[in-house]
JSON list of C-alpha atoms in Angstrom, two decimals:
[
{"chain": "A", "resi": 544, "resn": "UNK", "atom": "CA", "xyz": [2.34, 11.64, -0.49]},
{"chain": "A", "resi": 545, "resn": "UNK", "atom": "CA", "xyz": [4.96, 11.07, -3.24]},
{"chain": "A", "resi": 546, "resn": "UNK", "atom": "CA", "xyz": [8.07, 8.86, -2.14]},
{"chain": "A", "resi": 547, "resn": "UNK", "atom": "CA", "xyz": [10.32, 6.05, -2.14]},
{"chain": "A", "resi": 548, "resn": "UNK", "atom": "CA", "xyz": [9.83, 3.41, 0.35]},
{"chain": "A", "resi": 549, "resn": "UNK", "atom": "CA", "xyz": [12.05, 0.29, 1.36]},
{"chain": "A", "resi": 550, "resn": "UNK", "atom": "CA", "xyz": [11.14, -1.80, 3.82]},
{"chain": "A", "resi": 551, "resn": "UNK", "atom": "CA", "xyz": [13.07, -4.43, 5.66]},
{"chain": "A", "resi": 552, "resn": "UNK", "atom": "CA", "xyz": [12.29, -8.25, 5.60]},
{"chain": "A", "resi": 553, "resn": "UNK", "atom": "CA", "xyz": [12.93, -8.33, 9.97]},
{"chain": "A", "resi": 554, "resn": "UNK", "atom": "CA", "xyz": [10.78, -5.93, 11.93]},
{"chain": "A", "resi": 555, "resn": "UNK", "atom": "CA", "xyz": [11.19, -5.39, 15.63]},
{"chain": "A", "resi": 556, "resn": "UNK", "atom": "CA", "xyz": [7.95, -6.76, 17.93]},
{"chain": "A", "resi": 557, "resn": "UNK", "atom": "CA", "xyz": [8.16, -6.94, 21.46]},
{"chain": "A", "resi": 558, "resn": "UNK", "atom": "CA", "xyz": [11.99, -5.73, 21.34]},
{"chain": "A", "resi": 559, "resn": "UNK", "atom": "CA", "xyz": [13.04, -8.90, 19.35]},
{"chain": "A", "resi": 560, "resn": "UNK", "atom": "CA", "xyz": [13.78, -9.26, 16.04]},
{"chain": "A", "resi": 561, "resn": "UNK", "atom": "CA", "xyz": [11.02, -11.37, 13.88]},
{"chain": "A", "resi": 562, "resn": "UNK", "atom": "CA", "xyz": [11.56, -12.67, 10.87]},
{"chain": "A", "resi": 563, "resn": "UNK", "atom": "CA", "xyz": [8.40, -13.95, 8.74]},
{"chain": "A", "resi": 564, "resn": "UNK", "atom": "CA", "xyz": [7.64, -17.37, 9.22]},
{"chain": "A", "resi": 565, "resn": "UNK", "atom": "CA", "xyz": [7.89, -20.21, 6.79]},
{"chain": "A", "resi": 566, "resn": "UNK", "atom": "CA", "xyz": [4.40, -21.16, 6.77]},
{"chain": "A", "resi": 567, "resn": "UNK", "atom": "CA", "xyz": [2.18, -19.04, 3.99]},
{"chain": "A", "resi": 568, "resn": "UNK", "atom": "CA", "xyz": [-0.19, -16.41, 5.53]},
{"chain": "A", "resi": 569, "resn": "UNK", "atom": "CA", "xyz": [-3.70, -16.89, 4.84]},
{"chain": "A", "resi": 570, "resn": "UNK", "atom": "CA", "xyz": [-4.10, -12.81, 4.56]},
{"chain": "A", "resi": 571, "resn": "UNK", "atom": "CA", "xyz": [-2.22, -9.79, 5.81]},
{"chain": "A", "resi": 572, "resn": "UNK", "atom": "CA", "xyz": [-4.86, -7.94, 5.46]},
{"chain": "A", "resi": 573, "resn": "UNK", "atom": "CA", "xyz": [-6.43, -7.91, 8.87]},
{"chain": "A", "resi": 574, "resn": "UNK", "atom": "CA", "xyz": [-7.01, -4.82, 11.75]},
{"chain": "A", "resi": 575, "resn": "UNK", "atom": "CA", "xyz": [-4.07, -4.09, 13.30]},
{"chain": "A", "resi": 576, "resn": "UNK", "atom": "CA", "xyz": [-1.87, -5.44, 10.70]},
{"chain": "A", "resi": 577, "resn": "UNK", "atom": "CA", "xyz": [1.18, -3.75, 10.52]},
{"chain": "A", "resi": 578, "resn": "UNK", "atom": "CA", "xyz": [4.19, -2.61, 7.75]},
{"chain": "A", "resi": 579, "resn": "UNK", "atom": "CA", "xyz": [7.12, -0.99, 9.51]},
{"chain": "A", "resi": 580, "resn": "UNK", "atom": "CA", "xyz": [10.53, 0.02, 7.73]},
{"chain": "A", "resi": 581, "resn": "UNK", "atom": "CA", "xyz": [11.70, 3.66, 5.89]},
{"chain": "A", "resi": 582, "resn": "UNK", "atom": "CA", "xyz": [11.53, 5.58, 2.61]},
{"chain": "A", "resi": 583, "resn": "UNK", "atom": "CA", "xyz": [13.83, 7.58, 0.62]},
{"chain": "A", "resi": 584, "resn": "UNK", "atom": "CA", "xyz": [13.08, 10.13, -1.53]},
{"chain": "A", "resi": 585, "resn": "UNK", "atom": "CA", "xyz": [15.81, 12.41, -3.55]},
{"chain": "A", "resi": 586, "resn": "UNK", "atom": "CA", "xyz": [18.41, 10.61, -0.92]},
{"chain": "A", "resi": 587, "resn": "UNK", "atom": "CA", "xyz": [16.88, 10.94, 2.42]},
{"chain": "A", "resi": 588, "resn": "UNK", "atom": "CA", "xyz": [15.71, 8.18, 4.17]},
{"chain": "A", "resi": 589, "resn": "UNK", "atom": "CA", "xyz": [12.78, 8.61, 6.52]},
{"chain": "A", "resi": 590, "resn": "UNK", "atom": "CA", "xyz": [11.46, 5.88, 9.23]},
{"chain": "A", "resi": 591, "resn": "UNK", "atom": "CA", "xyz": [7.82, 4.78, 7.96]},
{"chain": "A", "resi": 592, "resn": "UNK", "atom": "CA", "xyz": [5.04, 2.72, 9.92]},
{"chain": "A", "resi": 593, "resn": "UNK", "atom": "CA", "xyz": [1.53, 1.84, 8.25]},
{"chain": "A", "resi": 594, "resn": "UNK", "atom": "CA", "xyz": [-1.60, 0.25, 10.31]},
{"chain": "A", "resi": 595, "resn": "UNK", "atom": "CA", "xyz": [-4.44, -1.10, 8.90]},
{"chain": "A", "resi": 596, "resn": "UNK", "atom": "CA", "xyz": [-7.03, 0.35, 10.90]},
{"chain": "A", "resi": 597, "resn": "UNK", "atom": "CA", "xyz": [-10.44, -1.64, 9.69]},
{"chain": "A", "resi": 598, "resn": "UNK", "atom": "CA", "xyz": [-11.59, -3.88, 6.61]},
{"chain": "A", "resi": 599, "resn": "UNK", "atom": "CA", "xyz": [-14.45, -4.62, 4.72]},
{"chain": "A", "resi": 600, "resn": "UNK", "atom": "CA", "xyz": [-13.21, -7.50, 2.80]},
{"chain": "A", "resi": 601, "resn": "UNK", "atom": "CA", "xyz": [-16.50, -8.25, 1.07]},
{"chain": "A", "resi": 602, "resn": "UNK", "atom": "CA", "xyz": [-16.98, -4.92, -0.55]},
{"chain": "A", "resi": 603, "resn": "UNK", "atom": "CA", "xyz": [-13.29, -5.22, -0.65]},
{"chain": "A", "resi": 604, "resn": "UNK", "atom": "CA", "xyz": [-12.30, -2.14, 0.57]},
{"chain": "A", "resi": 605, "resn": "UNK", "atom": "CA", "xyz": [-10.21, -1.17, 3.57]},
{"chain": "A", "resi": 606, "resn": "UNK", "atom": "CA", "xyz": [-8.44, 1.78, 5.69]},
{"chain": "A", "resi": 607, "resn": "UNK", "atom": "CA", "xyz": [-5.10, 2.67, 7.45]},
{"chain": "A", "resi": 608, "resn": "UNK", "atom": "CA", "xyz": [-2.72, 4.97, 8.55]},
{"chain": "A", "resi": 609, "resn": "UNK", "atom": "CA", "xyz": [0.45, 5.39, 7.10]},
{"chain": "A", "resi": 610, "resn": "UNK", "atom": "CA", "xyz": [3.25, 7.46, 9.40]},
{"chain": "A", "resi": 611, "resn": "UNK", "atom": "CA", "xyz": [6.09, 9.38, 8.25]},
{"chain": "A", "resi": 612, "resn": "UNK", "atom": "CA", "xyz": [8.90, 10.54, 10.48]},
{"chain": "A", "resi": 613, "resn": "UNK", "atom": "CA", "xyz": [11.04, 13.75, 9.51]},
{"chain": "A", "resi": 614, "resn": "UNK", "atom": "CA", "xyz": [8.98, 14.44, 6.39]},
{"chain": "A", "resi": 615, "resn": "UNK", "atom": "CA", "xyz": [10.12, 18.26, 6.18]},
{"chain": "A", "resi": 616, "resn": "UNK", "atom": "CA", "xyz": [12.45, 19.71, 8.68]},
{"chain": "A", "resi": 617, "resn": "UNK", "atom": "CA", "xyz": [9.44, 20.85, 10.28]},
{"chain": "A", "resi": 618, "resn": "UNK", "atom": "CA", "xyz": [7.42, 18.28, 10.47]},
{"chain": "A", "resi": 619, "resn": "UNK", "atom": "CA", "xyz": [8.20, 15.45, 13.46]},
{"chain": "A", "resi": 620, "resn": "UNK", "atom": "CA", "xyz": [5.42, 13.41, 12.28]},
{"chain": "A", "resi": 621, "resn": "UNK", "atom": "CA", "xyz": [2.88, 13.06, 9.89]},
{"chain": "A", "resi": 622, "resn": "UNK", "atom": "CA", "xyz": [0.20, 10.46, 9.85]},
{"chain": "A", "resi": 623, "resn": "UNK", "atom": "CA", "xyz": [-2.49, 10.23, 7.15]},
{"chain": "A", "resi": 624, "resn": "UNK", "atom": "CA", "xyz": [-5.53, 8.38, 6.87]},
{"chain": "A", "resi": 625, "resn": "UNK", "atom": "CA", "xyz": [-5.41, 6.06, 3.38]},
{"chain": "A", "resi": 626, "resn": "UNK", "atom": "CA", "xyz": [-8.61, 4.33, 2.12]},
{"chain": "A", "resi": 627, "resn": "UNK", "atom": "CA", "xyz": [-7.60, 1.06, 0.18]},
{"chain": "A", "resi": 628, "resn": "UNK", "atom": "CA", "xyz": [-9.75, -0.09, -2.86]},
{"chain": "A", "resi": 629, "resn": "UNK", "atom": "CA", "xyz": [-8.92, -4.29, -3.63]},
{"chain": "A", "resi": 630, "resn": "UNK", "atom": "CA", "xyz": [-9.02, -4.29, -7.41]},
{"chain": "A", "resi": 631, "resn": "UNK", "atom": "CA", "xyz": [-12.22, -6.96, -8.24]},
{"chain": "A", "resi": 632, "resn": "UNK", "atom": "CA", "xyz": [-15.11, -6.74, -10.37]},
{"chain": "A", "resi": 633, "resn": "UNK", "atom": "CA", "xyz": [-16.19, -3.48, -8.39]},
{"chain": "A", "resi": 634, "resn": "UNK", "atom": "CA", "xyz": [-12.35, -1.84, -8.48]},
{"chain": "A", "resi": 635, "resn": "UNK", "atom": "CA", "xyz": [-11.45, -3.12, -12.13]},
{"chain": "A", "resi": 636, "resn": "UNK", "atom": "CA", "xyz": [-8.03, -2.65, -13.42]},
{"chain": "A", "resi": 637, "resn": "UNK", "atom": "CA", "xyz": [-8.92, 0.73, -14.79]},
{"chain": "A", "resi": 638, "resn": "UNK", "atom": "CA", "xyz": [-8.89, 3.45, -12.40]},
{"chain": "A", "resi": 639, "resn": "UNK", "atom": "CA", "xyz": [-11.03, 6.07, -14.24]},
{"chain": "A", "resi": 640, "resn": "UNK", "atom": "CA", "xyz": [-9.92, 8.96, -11.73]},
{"chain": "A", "resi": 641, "resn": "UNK", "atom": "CA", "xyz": [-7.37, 10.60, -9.97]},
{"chain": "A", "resi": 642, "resn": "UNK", "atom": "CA", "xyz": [-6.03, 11.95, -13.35]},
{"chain": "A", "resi": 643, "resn": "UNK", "atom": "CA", "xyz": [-5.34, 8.73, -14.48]},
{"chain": "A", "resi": 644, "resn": "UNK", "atom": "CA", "xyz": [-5.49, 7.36, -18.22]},
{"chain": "A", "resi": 645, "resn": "UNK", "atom": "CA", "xyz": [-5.74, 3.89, -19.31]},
{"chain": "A", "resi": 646, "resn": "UNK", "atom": "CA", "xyz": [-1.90, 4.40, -21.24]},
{"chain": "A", "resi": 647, "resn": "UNK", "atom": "CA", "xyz": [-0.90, 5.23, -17.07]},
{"chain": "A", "resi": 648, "resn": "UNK", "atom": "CA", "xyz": [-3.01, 2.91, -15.61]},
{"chain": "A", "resi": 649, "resn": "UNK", "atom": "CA", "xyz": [-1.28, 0.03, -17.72]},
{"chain": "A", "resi": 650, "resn": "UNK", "atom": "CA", "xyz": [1.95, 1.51, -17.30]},
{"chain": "A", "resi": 651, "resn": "UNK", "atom": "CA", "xyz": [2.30, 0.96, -13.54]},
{"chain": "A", "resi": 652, "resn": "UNK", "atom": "CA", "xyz": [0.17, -2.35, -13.56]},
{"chain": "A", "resi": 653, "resn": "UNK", "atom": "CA", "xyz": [3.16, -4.14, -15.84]},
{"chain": "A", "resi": 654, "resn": "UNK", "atom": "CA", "xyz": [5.85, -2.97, -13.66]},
{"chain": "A", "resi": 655, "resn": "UNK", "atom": "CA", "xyz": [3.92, -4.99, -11.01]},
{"chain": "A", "resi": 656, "resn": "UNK", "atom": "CA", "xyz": [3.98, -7.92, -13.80]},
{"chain": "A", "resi": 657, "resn": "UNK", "atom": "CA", "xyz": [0.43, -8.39, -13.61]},
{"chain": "A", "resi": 658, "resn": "UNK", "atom": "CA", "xyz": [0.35, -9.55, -17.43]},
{"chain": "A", "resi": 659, "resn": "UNK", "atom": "CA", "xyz": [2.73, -12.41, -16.77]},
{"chain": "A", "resi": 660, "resn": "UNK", "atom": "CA", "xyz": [-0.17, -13.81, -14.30]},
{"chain": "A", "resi": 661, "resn": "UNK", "atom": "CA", "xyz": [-3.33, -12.11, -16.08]},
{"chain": "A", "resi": 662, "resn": "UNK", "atom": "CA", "xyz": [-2.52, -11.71, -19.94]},
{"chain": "A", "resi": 663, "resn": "UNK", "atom": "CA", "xyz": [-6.29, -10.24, -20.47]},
{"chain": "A", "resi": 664, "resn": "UNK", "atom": "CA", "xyz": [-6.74, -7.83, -16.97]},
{"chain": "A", "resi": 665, "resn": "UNK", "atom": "CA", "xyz": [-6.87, -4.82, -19.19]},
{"chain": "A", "resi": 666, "resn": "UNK", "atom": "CA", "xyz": [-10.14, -6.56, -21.59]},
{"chain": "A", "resi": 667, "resn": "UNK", "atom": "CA", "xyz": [-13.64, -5.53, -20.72]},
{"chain": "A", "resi": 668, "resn": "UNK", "atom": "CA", "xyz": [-14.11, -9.36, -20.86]},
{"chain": "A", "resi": 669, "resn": "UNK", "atom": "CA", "xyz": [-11.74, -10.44, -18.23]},
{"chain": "A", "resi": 670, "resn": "UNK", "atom": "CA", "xyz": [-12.94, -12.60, -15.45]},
{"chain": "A", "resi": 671, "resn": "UNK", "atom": "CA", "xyz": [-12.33, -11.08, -12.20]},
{"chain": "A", "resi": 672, "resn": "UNK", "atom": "CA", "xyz": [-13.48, -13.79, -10.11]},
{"chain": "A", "resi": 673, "resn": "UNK", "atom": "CA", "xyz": [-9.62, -15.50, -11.18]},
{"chain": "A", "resi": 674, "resn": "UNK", "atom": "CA", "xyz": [-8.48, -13.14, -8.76]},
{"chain": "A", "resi": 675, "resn": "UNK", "atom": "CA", "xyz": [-10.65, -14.60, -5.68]},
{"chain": "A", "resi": 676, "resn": "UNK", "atom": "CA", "xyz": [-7.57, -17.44, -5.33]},
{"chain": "A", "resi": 677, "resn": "UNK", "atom": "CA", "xyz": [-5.00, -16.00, -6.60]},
{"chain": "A", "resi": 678, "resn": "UNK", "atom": "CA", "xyz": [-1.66, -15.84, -4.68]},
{"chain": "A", "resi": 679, "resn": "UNK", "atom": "CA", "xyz": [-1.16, -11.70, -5.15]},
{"chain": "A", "resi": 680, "resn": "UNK", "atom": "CA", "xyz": [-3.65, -9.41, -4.07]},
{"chain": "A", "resi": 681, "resn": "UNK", "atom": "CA", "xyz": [-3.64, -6.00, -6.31]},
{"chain": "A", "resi": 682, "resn": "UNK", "atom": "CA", "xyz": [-4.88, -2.67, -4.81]},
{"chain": "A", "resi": 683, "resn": "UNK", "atom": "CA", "xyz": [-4.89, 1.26, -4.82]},
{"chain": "A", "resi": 684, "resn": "UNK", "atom": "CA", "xyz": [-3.90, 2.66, -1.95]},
{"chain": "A", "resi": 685, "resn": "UNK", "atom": "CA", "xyz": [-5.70, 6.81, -1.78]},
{"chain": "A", "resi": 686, "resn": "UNK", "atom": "CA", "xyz": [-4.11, 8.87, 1.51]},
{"chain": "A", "resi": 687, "resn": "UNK", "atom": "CA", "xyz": [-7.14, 10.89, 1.80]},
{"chain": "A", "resi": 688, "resn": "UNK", "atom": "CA", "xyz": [-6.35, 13.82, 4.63]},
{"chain": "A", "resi": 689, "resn": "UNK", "atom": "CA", "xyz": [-3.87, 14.53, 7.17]},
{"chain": "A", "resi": 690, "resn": "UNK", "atom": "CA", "xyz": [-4.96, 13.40, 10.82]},
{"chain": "A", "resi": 691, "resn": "UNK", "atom": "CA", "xyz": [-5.05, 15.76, 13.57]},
{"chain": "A", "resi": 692, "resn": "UNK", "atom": "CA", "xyz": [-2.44, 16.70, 15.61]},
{"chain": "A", "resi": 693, "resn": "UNK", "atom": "CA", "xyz": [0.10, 14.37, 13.75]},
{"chain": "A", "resi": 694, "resn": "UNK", "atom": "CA", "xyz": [2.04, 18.04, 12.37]},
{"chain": "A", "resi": 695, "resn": "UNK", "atom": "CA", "xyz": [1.09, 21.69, 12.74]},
{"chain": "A", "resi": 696, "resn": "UNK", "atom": "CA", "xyz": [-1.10, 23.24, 10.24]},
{"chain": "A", "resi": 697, "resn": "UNK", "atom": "CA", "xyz": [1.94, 25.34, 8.38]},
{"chain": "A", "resi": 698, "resn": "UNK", "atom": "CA", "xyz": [3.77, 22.07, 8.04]},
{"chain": "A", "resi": 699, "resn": "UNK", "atom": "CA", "xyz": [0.94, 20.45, 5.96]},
{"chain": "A", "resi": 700, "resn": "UNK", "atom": "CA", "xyz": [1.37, 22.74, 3.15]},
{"chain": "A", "resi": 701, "resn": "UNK", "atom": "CA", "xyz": [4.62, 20.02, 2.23]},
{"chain": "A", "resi": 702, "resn": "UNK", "atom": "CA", "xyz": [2.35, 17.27, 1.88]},
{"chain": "A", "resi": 703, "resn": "UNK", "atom": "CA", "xyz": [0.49, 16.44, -1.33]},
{"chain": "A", "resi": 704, "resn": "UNK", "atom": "CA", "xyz": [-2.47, 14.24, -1.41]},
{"chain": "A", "resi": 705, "resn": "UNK", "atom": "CA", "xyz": [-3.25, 14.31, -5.25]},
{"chain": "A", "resi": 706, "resn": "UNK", "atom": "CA", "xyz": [-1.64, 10.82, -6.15]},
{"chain": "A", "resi": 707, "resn": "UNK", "atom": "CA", "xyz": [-1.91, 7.29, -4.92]},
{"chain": "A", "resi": 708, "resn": "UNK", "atom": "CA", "xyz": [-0.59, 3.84, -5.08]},
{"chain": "A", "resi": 709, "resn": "UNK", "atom": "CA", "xyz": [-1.28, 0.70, -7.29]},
{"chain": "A", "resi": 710, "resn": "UNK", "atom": "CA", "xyz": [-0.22, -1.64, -4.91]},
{"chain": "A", "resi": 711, "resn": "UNK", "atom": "CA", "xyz": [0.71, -5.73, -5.29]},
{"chain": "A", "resi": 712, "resn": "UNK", "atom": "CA", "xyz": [0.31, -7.93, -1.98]},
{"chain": "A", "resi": 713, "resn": "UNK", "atom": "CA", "xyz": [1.60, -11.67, -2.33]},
{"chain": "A", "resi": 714, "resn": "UNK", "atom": "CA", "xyz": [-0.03, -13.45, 0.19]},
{"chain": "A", "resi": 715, "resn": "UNK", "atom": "CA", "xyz": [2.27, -16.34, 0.09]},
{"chain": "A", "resi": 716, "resn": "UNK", "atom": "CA", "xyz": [5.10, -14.39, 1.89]},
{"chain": "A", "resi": 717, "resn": "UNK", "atom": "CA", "xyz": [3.12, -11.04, 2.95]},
{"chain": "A", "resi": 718, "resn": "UNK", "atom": "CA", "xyz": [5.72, -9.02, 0.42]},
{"chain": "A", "resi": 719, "resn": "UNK", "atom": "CA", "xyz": [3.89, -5.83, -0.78]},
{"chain": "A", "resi": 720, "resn": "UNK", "atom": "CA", "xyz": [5.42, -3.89, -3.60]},
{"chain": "A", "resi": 721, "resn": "UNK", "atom": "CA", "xyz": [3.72, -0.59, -5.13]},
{"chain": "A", "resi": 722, "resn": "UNK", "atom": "CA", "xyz": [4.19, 2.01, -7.33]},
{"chain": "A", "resi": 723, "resn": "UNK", "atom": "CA", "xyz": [3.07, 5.92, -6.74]},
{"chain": "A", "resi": 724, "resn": "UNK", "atom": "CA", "xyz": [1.43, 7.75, -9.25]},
{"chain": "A", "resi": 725, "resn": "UNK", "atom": "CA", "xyz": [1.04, 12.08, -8.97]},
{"chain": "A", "resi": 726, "resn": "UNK", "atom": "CA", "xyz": [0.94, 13.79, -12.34]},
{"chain": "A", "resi": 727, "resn": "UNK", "atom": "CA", "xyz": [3.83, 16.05, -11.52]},
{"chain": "A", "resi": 728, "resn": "UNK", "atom": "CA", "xyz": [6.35, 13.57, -9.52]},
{"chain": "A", "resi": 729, "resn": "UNK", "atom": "CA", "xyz": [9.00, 11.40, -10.17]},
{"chain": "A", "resi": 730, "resn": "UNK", "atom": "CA", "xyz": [7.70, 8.32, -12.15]},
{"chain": "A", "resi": 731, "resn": "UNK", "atom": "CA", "xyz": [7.43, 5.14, -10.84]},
{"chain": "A", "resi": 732, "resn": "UNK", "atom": "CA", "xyz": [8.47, 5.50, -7.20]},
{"chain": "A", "resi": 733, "resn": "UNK", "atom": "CA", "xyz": [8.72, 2.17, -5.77]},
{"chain": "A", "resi": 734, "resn": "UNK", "atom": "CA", "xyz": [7.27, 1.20, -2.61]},
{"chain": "A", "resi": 735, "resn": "UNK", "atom": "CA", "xyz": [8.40, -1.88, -1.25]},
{"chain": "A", "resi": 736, "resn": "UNK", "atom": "CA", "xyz": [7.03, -3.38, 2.36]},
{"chain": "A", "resi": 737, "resn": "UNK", "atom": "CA", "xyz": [7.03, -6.55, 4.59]},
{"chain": "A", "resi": 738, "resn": "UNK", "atom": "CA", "xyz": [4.12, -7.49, 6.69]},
{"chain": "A", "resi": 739, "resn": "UNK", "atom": "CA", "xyz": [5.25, -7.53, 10.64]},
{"chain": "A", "resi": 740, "resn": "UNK", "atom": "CA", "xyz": [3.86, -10.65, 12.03]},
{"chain": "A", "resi": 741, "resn": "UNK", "atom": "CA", "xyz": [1.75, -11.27, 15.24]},
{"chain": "A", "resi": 742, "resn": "UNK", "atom": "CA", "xyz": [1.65, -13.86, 17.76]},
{"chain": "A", "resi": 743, "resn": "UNK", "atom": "CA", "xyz": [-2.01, -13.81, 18.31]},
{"chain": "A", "resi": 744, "resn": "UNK", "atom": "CA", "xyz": [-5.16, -12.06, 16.57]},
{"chain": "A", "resi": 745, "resn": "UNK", "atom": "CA", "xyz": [-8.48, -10.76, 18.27]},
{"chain": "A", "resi": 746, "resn": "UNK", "atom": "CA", "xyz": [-10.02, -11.98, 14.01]},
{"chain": "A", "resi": 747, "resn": "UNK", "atom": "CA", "xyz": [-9.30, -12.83, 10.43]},
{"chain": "A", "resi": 748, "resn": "UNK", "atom": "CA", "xyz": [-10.89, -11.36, 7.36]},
{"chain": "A", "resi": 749, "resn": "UNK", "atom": "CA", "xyz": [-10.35, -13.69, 4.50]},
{"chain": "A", "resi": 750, "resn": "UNK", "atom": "CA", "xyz": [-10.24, -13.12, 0.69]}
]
């Protein structure tokens, strides 16, 4: 889906406020984490929740759902399923689908400033394995289908699955910023989120 989403820096968790904690997260990318805040797209501002549903850190890969309240008049809800590719050696830089050139590709991967912290990321010969312990984590994020029974069938005809996301996580402070890409939408729509922390978790996935 093609939109503009702002997220706040306190999230609500058990009815209190939290605010994230001093102390650096080791990864936000774990089951059950979770992004809560709203988007706005040609002025409307719409409550948003994603979930990362599983991981598979080593083939560095994972998926989610990403909720949208009030999409179209007549749509309450809408959840999608998105599938998130970690660029690495196996997602480089270059996406090589979803319509998108190497001039676009490069585009949205300087607003997220990766050449002030990889000069060469867009060289055949750059060496992915810098990004193993590096603070930011990039990524595309692909919402592949609608699930069921999140909106009625008619509804779904307003939502567009033909773009996606190239996505920057910092790990230091669990900020995640992204732009969406869709041939025929507004350029550079910025997603912006904060990571909702959690008391306790059932397991950490490390990269």
């Amino acid at each position: 889906m093609f939109f503009f989403i702002q997220m706040s820096c306190l999230s609500e968790l058990n009815s209190g406020p939290v605010i994230l904690p001093s102390a650096p997260f080791s990864s936000c990318l774990h089951p059950g984490a979770r992004f809560v805040g709203s988007q706005l797209s040609k002025g409307k501002k719409y409550n948003v929740e994603a979930v990362i549903q599983t991981t598979n850190l080593p083939e560095k890969t994972f998926y989610g759902l990403l909720t949208i309240e009030h999409l179209a008049e007549e749509i309450p809800n809408s959840t999608t399923f998105f599938e998130a590719e970690i660029i690495s050696r196996k997602f480089p830089f270059t996406t090589g689908k979803w319509d998108a050139t190497v001039e676009i590709d490069r585009s949205h991967w300087n607003e997220l400033n990766v050449p002030s912290k990889f000069p060469d990321y867009y060289k055949d010969s750059f060496d992915y394995s810098a990004l193993e312990t590096a603070d930011h984590v990039f990524m595309r994020w692909k919402e592949k289908f609608l699930v069921p029974d999140s909106t009625n069938s008619s509804a779904s005809e307003h939502i567009s699955f033909s773009g996606f996301y190239y996505v920057c996580l910092r790990k230091s402070t669990g900020v995640l910023t992204g732009y969406y890409y869709q041939g025929t939408s507004e350029r550079f729509q910025l997603l912006e989120l904060n990571y909702v922390p959690q008391a306790t978790f059932s397991s950490f996935q490390f990269i």
